[in-house]
Coordinates of C-alpha atoms in Angstrom, one line a residue:
M25 CA 77.5 -28.0 138.5
C26 CA 80.7 -27.0 136.5
I27 CA 84.3 -28.0 136.1
R28 CA 86.7 -25.2 136.3
D29 CA 89.8 -24.1 134.5
R30 CA 91.7 -22.4 137.3
A31 CA 93.4 -19.9 134.9
E32 CA 90.5 -19.1 132.5
G33 CA 87.3 -19.7 134.5
V34 CA 84.6 -22.3 133.4
A35 CA 86.0 -25.2 131.4
I36 CA 82.7 -27.2 131.2
I37 CA 79.1 -25.8 131.2
P38 CA 76.8 -28.8 131.6
G39 CA 74.2 -28.9 128.9
N40 CA 76.1 -26.5 126.6
S41 CA 79.1 -28.1 124.9
G42 CA 79.4 -25.2 122.4
A43 CA 80.2 -22.7 125.2
S44 CA 82.5 -25.1 127.1
S45 CA 86.1 -24.1 126.7
L46 CA 87.3 -27.6 127.2
I47 CA 85.7 -28.6 123.8
H48 CA 87.5 -25.7 122.1
Y49 CA 90.8 -26.9 123.4
V50 CA 90.5 -30.7 122.7
A51 CA 89.1 -29.9 119.2
G52 CA 92.2 -27.7 118.4
Q53 CA 90.0 -24.6 117.9
V54 CA 92.2 -22.2 120.0
E55 CA 95.7 -21.7 118.7
G56 CA 98.3 -22.2 121.4
M57 CA 95.8 -23.9 123.7
E58 CA 95.5 -27.3 122.1
M59 CA 94.9 -30.3 124.5
P60 CA 96.9 -32.3 125.0
P61 CA 99.9 -30.0 124.1
E62 CA 102.1 -31.0 121.3
G63 CA 104.5 -33.8 122.5
D64 CA 102.4 -34.7 125.5
G65 CA 100.2 -37.3 123.8
A66 CA 98.0 -38.0 120.8
P67 CA 95.1 -35.5 120.2
L68 CA 91.5 -36.8 120.6
T69 CA 89.9 -38.3 117.5
D70 CA 86.7 -36.8 116.1
L71 CA 84.7 -39.7 117.6
E72 CA 86.2 -39.0 121.1
V73 CA 85.5 -35.3 120.8
G74 CA 81.9 -36.2 119.7
L75 CA 81.4 -38.4 122.8
L76 CA 82.7 -35.6 125.0
R77 CA 80.3 -33.2 123.4
A78 CA 77.4 -35.6 124.0
W79 CA 78.4 -36.1 127.7
I80 CA 78.4 -32.3 128.3
D81 CA 75.1 -31.7 126.5
Q82 CA 73.5 -34.5 128.6
G83 CA 74.5 -32.8 131.8
A84 CA 78.1 -33.9 132.4
E85 CA 77.2 -36.0 135.4
W86 CA 80.4 -36.7 137.4
D87 CA 81.1 -37.2 141.0
G88 CA 84.0 -34.8 140.9
A89 CA 82.1 -31.9 139.5
G90 CA 81.4 -29.1 141.9
G91 CA 80.1 -25.5 142.0
T92 CA 82.0 -22.5 142.9
P93 CA 85.2 -23.5 144.8
E94 CA 85.5 -22.8 148.5
P95 CA 87.5 -19.7 149.5
A96 CA 91.2 -20.4 150.1
F97 CA 93.4 -18.5 152.6
A98 CA 96.9 -19.0 153.9
A99 CA 99.1 -16.8 156.0
E100 CA 102.5 -17.4 157.8
P101 CA 103.0 -14.9 160.6
A102 CA 106.6 -14.1 161.6
L103 CA 108.2 -12.3 164.5
Q104 CA 111.9 -11.6 164.9
W105 CA 114.3 -9.6 167.1
F106 CA 117.9 -8.6 166.5
S107 CA 120.5 -7.5 169.0
V108 CA 123.8 -6.2 167.7
D109 CA 127.1 -6.0 169.6
G110 CA 129.4 -3.9 167.4
N111 CA 128.8 -1.6 164.5
E112 CA 125.0 -1.3 164.3
D113 CA 125.1 0.8 161.1
L114 CA 127.2 -1.8 159.3
F115 CA 124.8 -4.5 160.4
R116 CA 121.8 -2.5 159.1
E117 CA 123.5 -1.9 155.8
H118 CA 124.4 -5.6 155.1
S119 CA 121.2 -7.2 156.4
F120 CA 118.6 -4.7 155.4
Q121 CA 117.3 -5.0 158.9
D122 CA 117.2 -2.7 161.9
E123 CA 118.0 -4.0 165.3
G124 CA 115.1 -4.6 167.6
W125 CA 111.7 -6.0 166.9
S126 CA 110.0 -6.5 163.5
A127 CA 106.9 -8.5 162.7
G128 CA 104.5 -9.3 159.8
L129 CA 103.4 -12.0 157.4
S130 CA 106.2 -13.8 155.5
R131 CA 103.5 -15.3 153.2
L132 CA 100.0 -14.2 152.4
Q133 CA 97.7 -15.9 149.9
M134 CA 93.9 -15.6 149.3
E135 CA 91.6 -16.9 146.6
Q136 CA 87.8 -16.2 146.3
W137 CA 85.4 -17.1 143.5
L138 CA 82.6 -14.5 143.4
D139 CA 80.8 -16.6 140.8
P140 CA 81.7 -19.4 138.3
D141 CA 83.4 -16.9 136.0
T142 CA 84.9 -14.4 138.5
R143 CA 87.9 -14.9 140.7
V144 CA 89.7 -12.6 143.2
T145 CA 93.3 -13.3 144.4
L146 CA 95.6 -11.7 146.8
E147 CA 99.3 -12.7 147.5
G148 CA 102.5 -11.2 148.9
R149 CA 104.1 -10.5 152.2
I150 CA 104.1 -7.8 154.8
F151 CA 107.1 -7.3 157.1
L152 CA 107.1 -4.0 159.0
P153 CA 108.8 -1.6 158.9
S154 CA 111.2 -2.7 156.1
A155 CA 109.2 -4.5 153.4
V156 CA 105.7 -4.7 151.9
D157 CA 104.9 -6.5 148.6
L158 CA 101.2 -7.2 147.8
T159 CA 99.4 -8.0 144.5
M160 CA 95.7 -8.2 144.1
E161 CA 93.7 -9.3 141.0
L162 CA 90.1 -9.5 139.9
R163 CA 89.7 -11.6 136.8
R164 CA 86.5 -12.5 134.8
H165 CA 86.5 -15.1 132.2
E166 CA 86.3 -13.8 128.6
L167 CA 86.1 -10.2 129.8
G168 CA 89.4 -9.1 131.4
F169 CA 91.1 -8.3 134.7
V170 CA 91.9 -5.6 137.1
R171 CA 95.3 -5.8 138.9
A172 CA 96.9 -3.6 141.5
G173 CA 99.9 -3.8 143.8
V174 CA 102.1 -2.0 146.2
E175 CA 105.8 -2.5 147.0
H176 CA 107.9 -0.7 149.7
Y177 CA 111.4 -1.4 150.8
R178 CA 113.8 0.3 153.2
R179 CA 117.5 0.4 152.8
Y180 CA 120.0 1.4 155.5
D181 CA 123.4 2.9 155.0
N182 CA 126.6 2.8 157.1
N183 CA 127.3 6.4 157.9
Y184 CA 131.0 6.1 158.9
G185 CA 133.7 7.6 156.8
G186 CA 137.1 6.1 156.0
Y187 CA 139.7 4.7 158.3
Y188 CA 143.4 5.7 158.5
R189 CA 145.5 3.7 161.0
P190 CA 147.9 6.5 162.0
F191 CA 144.9 8.5 163.2
E192 CA 143.5 5.8 165.5
N193 CA 145.2 7.0 168.6
Q194 CA 144.6 10.7 167.9
V195 CA 141.5 12.8 167.8
S196 CA 139.1 10.4 166.0
P197 CA 139.8 7.0 164.5
A198 CA 136.5 7.0 162.6
F199 CA 133.8 9.6 162.0
R200 CA 130.1 9.3 162.3
L201 CA 127.4 11.7 161.0
D202 CA 125.2 11.1 164.1
R203 CA 122.2 10.4 161.8
E204 CA 120.4 7.3 160.8
L205 CA 120.6 7.1 157.0
E206 CA 117.5 5.4 155.5
M207 CA 116.2 5.2 152.0
D208 CA 112.6 4.3 151.3
S209 CA 111.7 3.2 147.8
G210 CA 108.8 1.4 146.2
R211 CA 106.0 1.6 143.7
V212 CA 102.2 1.6 143.5
W213 CA 100.7 0.3 140.3
T214 CA 97.4 -0.8 138.7
E215 CA 96.4 -2.4 135.4
L216 CA 93.1 -2.8 133.6
G217 CA 93.0 -5.4 130.9
L218 CA 90.3 -6.2 128.3
R219 CA 90.3 -9.8 127.0
R220 CA 87.2 -10.3 124.9
P221 CA 87.6 -13.0 122.2
D222 CA 86.1 -10.8 119.5
L223 CA 87.9 -7.5 120.4
P224 CA 91.5 -6.3 120.6
E225 CA 93.5 -7.1 123.7
I226 CA 94.0 -3.8 125.5
T227 CA 95.9 -3.2 128.7
L228 CA 96.0 0.2 130.4
G229 CA 98.4 0.7 133.3
Y230 CA 99.6 3.4 135.7
E231 CA 102.6 3.2 138.0
Y232 CA 104.0 5.5 140.6
R233 CA 107.6 5.0 141.8
F234 CA 109.3 6.9 144.6
R235 CA 112.6 7.2 146.5
E236 CA 113.0 9.3 149.6
G237 CA 115.6 9.4 152.3
E238 CA 119.3 9.9 152.9
Q239 CA 122.2 7.8 151.9
S240 CA 126.0 7.9 152.4
T241 CA 128.3 8.8 149.6
L242 CA 132.0 8.2 148.9
H243 CA 132.8 12.0 148.5
W244 CA 134.8 11.9 151.7
G245 CA 136.2 15.2 152.9
P246 CA 139.6 16.1 154.5
S247 CA 140.5 15.5 158.1
T248 CA 143.7 17.0 159.4
Q249 CA 145.3 15.5 162.5
G250 CA 148.9 15.9 163.7
G251 CA 149.7 18.0 160.6
E252 CA 148.6 15.2 158.2
T253 CA 145.5 15.4 156.0
R254 CA 143.4 12.5 154.7
N255 CA 140.1 12.4 152.9
I256 CA 138.2 10.2 155.4
Y257 CA 135.4 12.4 156.7
P258 CA 132.0 11.0 155.8
A259 CA 129.4 12.6 153.5
Y260 CA 125.7 12.1 152.8
K261 CA 123.0 12.9 150.2
H262 CA 119.3 13.5 150.5
V263 CA 117.2 12.1 147.7
D264 CA 113.5 12.9 146.8
E265 CA 112.4 11.3 143.5
D266 CA 108.9 10.8 142.0
V267 CA 108.2 9.0 138.8
H268 CA 104.8 8.6 137.1
I269 CA 104.4 6.1 134.3
L270 CA 101.3 5.6 132.0
R271 CA 101.1 2.6 129.6
L272 CA 98.7 1.6 126.9
D273 CA 99.2 -1.7 125.1
A274 CA 97.0 -3.1 122.4
R275 CA 97.2 -6.3 120.3
H276 CA 94.8 -7.6 117.7
D277 CA 94.7 -10.3 115.0
W278 CA 92.7 -9.4 111.9
A279 CA 92.5 -10.9 108.4
G280 CA 95.9 -12.6 108.9
F281 CA 97.6 -9.5 110.2
E282 CA 99.1 -9.5 113.7
F283 CA 99.0 -5.9 115.0
E284 CA 100.6 -4.6 118.3
N285 CA 101.0 -1.1 119.7
N286 CA 102.8 -0.1 122.9
F287 CA 102.7 3.4 124.3
M288 CA 104.4 4.8 127.4
A289 CA 104.6 8.2 129.0
E290 CA 106.9 8.9 131.9
W291 CA 107.3 12.0 134.1
T292 CA 110.2 12.3 136.5
D293 CA 110.9 14.8 139.2
L294 CA 114.2 14.4 141.1
D295 CA 115.8 16.6 143.8
T296 CA 119.0 15.8 145.6
R297 CA 121.0 17.7 148.3
R298 CA 124.6 16.5 149.0
V299 CA 126.6 17.7 152.0
E300 CA 130.3 17.0 152.3
A301 CA 133.5 18.5 153.8
S302 CA 135.0 21.3 151.8
P303 CA 138.6 21.1 150.5
L304 CA 139.1 24.4 152.4
S305 CA 138.4 22.7 155.8
T306 CA 141.0 22.5 158.5
G307 CA 141.2 20.4 161.6
A308 CA 140.0 17.0 162.5
R309 CA 136.3 17.9 162.0
P310 CA 135.6 20.2 159.0
D311 CA 134.7 23.8 159.7
T312 CA 133.7 24.4 156.0
L313 CA 131.1 22.4 154.1
T314 CA 130.2 22.1 150.4
T315 CA 126.5 21.9 149.8
I316 CA 125.3 20.8 146.3
N317 CA 121.6 21.0 145.3
E318 CA 120.5 19.4 142.1
S319 CA 117.1 19.1 140.5
Y320 CA 115.9 17.3 137.4
E321 CA 112.6 17.2 135.6
S322 CA 111.8 15.2 132.4
T323 CA 109.0 14.0 130.2
L324 CA 109.5 10.9 128.1
L325 CA 107.0 9.8 125.4
A326 CA 107.6 6.5 123.5
N327 CA 105.5 4.5 121.1
T328 CA 106.2 1.2 119.2
V329 CA 104.0 -0.2 116.4
S330 CA 104.6 -3.6 114.9
L331 CA 102.8 -5.5 112.1
Q332 CA 103.2 -9.0 110.9
K333 CA 101.6 -10.8 108.0
K334 CA 102.0 -14.5 107.0
I335 CA 101.4 -14.2 103.2
K336 CA 102.2 -17.8 102.5
D337 CA 103.2 -20.8 104.6
W338 CA 106.8 -20.0 103.4
W339 CA 106.6 -16.2 103.4
I340 CA 106.4 -13.9 106.3
V341 CA 106.6 -10.1 106.3
T342 CA 107.1 -7.9 109.4
G343 CA 107.4 -4.1 109.9
G344 CA 107.7 -1.8 112.8
Y345 CA 108.0 1.9 113.9
Y346 CA 109.4 3.4 117.1
Y347 CA 109.2 7.0 118.2
S348 CA 110.6 8.6 121.4
Q349 CA 110.8 12.1 122.7
I350 CA 112.6 13.4 125.8
D351 CA 112.2 16.9 127.1
A352 CA 114.3 17.6 130.2
D353 CA 115.7 20.4 132.2
A354 CA 118.0 20.5 135.2
A355 CA 119.5 22.9 137.7
F356 CA 122.7 22.7 139.7
R357 CA 123.9 24.8 142.6
Q358 CA 127.1 24.5 144.8
N359 CA 127.7 26.7 147.8
T360 CA 130.4 26.8 150.4
T361 CA 129.0 27.2 153.9
D362 CA 130.0 26.9 157.5
T363 CA 128.6 24.1 159.8
S364 CA 125.5 26.2 160.5
G365 CA 124.6 26.5 156.8
Q366 CA 125.6 30.2 156.4
S367 CA 127.5 31.1 153.2
V368 CA 131.2 31.7 153.6
F369 CA 134.0 32.7 151.3
G370 CA 134.8 29.9 148.8
P371 CA 133.9 28.5 145.4
Q372 CA 130.2 29.2 144.4
W373 CA 128.9 27.5 141.3
F374 CA 125.4 27.3 139.8
S375 CA 123.8 26.5 136.5
N376 CA 120.2 27.1 135.6
P377 CA 118.8 26.0 133.3
I378 CA 120.3 22.9 131.6
D379 CA 117.9 21.9 128.8
L380 CA 117.8 18.8 126.7
D381 CA 115.6 17.9 123.8
W382 CA 115.9 14.5 122.1
H383 CA 113.8 13.0 119.3
T384 CA 114.2 9.6 117.8
H385 CA 112.4 7.9 114.8
M386 CA 113.1 4.4 113.8
F387 CA 111.5 2.0 111.4
N388 CA 112.2 -1.4 109.9
V389 CA 110.9 -3.9 107.4
S390 CA 112.0 -7.5 107.2
T391 CA 110.9 -10.7 105.4
R392 CA 111.6 -14.4 105.6
F393 CA 111.3 -17.1 102.9
G394 CA 111.2 -20.8 103.7
P395 CA 112.1 -23.1 105.0
W396 CA 112.3 -25.2 101.8
E397 CA 114.0 -28.5 102.4
G398 CA 116.0 -26.9 105.3
L399 CA 116.8 -23.7 103.4
T400 CA 115.8 -20.3 104.9
L401 CA 116.3 -16.9 103.4
S402 CA 115.8 -13.6 105.3
G403 CA 116.5 -9.9 104.9
G404 CA 115.6 -6.5 106.1
F405 CA 116.1 -2.8 106.2
Q406 CA 116.2 -0.4 109.2
G407 CA 116.4 3.4 109.3
N408 CA 117.1 5.6 112.3
W409 CA 116.9 9.4 112.7
E410 CA 118.0 11.2 115.8
R411 CA 118.1 14.8 116.9
Q412 CA 119.6 16.1 120.1
R413 CA 119.8 19.7 121.4
G414 CA 121.3 20.9 124.6
L415 CA 121.7 24.2 126.3
A416 CA 123.5 25.1 129.6
N417 CA 124.3 28.4 131.3
S418 CA 126.6 28.3 134.3
T419 CA 128.3 30.8 136.7
Y420 CA 131.4 30.1 138.8
F421 CA 133.3 32.5 141.1
F422 CA 135.1 32.7 144.5
G423 CA 133.5 34.8 147.1
I424 CA 130.3 35.1 149.1
P425 CA 126.9 35.3 147.2
D426 CA 125.2 38.6 147.7
P427 CA 121.6 38.8 146.3
D428 CA 121.9 42.7 146.2
V429 CA 125.0 42.6 144.0
E430 CA 124.8 41.5 140.4
I431 CA 127.5 39.0 139.4
P432 CA 129.7 40.3 136.5
A433 CA 129.0 38.7 133.2
F434 CA 132.6 37.4 132.8
F435 CA 131.9 34.9 135.5
S436 CA 129.1 33.2 133.4
S437 CA 129.3 31.1 130.3
T438 CA 126.8 29.4 128.0
A439 CA 127.3 26.1 126.2
T440 CA 125.2 24.7 123.4
S441 CA 125.3 21.4 121.5
N442 CA 123.3 20.1 118.5
R443 CA 123.5 16.7 117.0
Q444 CA 121.6 15.1 114.2
S445 CA 122.2 11.7 112.6
V446 CA 120.7 9.4 110.0
T447 CA 121.6 5.7 110.0
T448 CA 120.4 3.0 107.6
T449 CA 121.2 -0.7 107.8
E450 CA 120.5 -3.5 105.4
H451 CA 121.1 -7.2 106.1
V452 CA 120.7 -10.6 104.3
R453 CA 120.9 -14.0 105.9
V454 CA 120.9 -17.6 104.4
R455 CA 120.6 -20.7 106.6
F456 CA 120.7 -24.5 105.7
N457 CA 120.2 -27.3 108.2
R458 CA 119.6 -30.5 106.3
I459 CA 123.2 -31.8 106.6
P460 CA 123.4 -34.1 109.7
R461 CA 125.0 -32.4 112.7
T462 CA 125.8 -29.4 110.6
I463 CA 124.3 -25.9 110.1
L464 CA 125.5 -23.8 107.2
F465 CA 124.8 -20.1 107.3
A466 CA 126.0 -16.9 105.7
E467 CA 125.0 -13.3 106.4
A468 CA 125.9 -9.8 105.2
E469 CA 125.2 -6.4 106.6
W470 CA 125.7 -2.9 105.3
E471 CA 125.4 0.3 107.3
Q472 CA 125.5 4.0 106.3
E473 CA 125.6 6.9 108.7
D474 CA 125.5 10.7 108.3
T475 CA 126.0 12.8 111.4
D476 CA 126.0 16.6 111.8
Y477 CA 127.4 17.8 115.2
F478 CA 127.8 21.3 116.5
E479 CA 129.1 22.4 119.9
S480 CA 129.8 25.8 121.4
D481 CA 131.6 26.2 124.7
P482 CA 133.2 29.5 125.5
G483 CA 135.2 28.0 128.4

């Protein structure tokens, strides 16, 4: 038989008090896990701890003791139906629900103990077709855990344009794109954690995020009725985005040093296509469209290291270092087309590539003295170095693109920018709190910055 700690696994192992975590807690051997917690009662005396050890070593006989808990499962099914009389698109946008039927589980919970040290849990909700949110975990006492989850949400957009009262009795009081605008977004993630008492705490994680679908925009185009023009014709944008994130976190206490390292790598791929009425359009419904295609790819690397040492009870020293790097490139293309998608005479603008390179290094050192009779002194230093480089080449002209005709060089331009800065900051703080209902403090900070900036834009 055993008594369980629901968060950590086995609390009492009959016949072995040395391996029972309850003894570690009541004896104050685990920092931050003392029982009872500070302020919730007096700690056990040495005699009481000794009696508890003897009871466990003799078998821990107790009517409430049990083996592996029984499996637990709970689910709340739900079924709903919506009927809308009026603007269905506006209802979908405000309620995040589509009209008609939807069904699922508004709550799902499951717990299963595989053995006295290993637990499996599942919780979340499933409501099709608009929402899924599930998390599953496998945890083993004094070894670690494996977690995974999936999230998916659907957002709806109202695809009507603007409204202008003088037009309401003419050709069209409100425009509709005749398409259902939906945006699906979510993530899939997993984590692997090592939690051995004698080894560093390590967590390795991977996450995939996505967005895909169409959404309305406020880039409304012109509509001309009765000789009057207003920008009320609707527009939309297609989005396709993928993000991959890799994380590695480590923490360890050794010889009085508290060490922590956090690493992240992120890869982003984003493509968008925006369609809107061209300013060259005439009539109630546009005969000329502006199509804008944009793409963006980036790689982000970031790492943070921190170290803390309690040299004396009254003296603590901390330090840290942060590094990040972003490499990104983008492309932009704007074309004027007719309603069938064929290029027509009008503004044509494209840029490829647009490059960005950004590096950052930051470090800091700080210390704290005290408190002595309510007096605390602290101070620190921080340095930051940044370098940013950008390059963009663009072409803009009026006409019709012809792949067989080279565009004259005077329609193109190249812009570059370079920026480098070094910033240092020093601070000192004094605090005194021994005067009743009064806290005295003083602080001073100095900052120095040196920036070099260069930009070239031929116009």
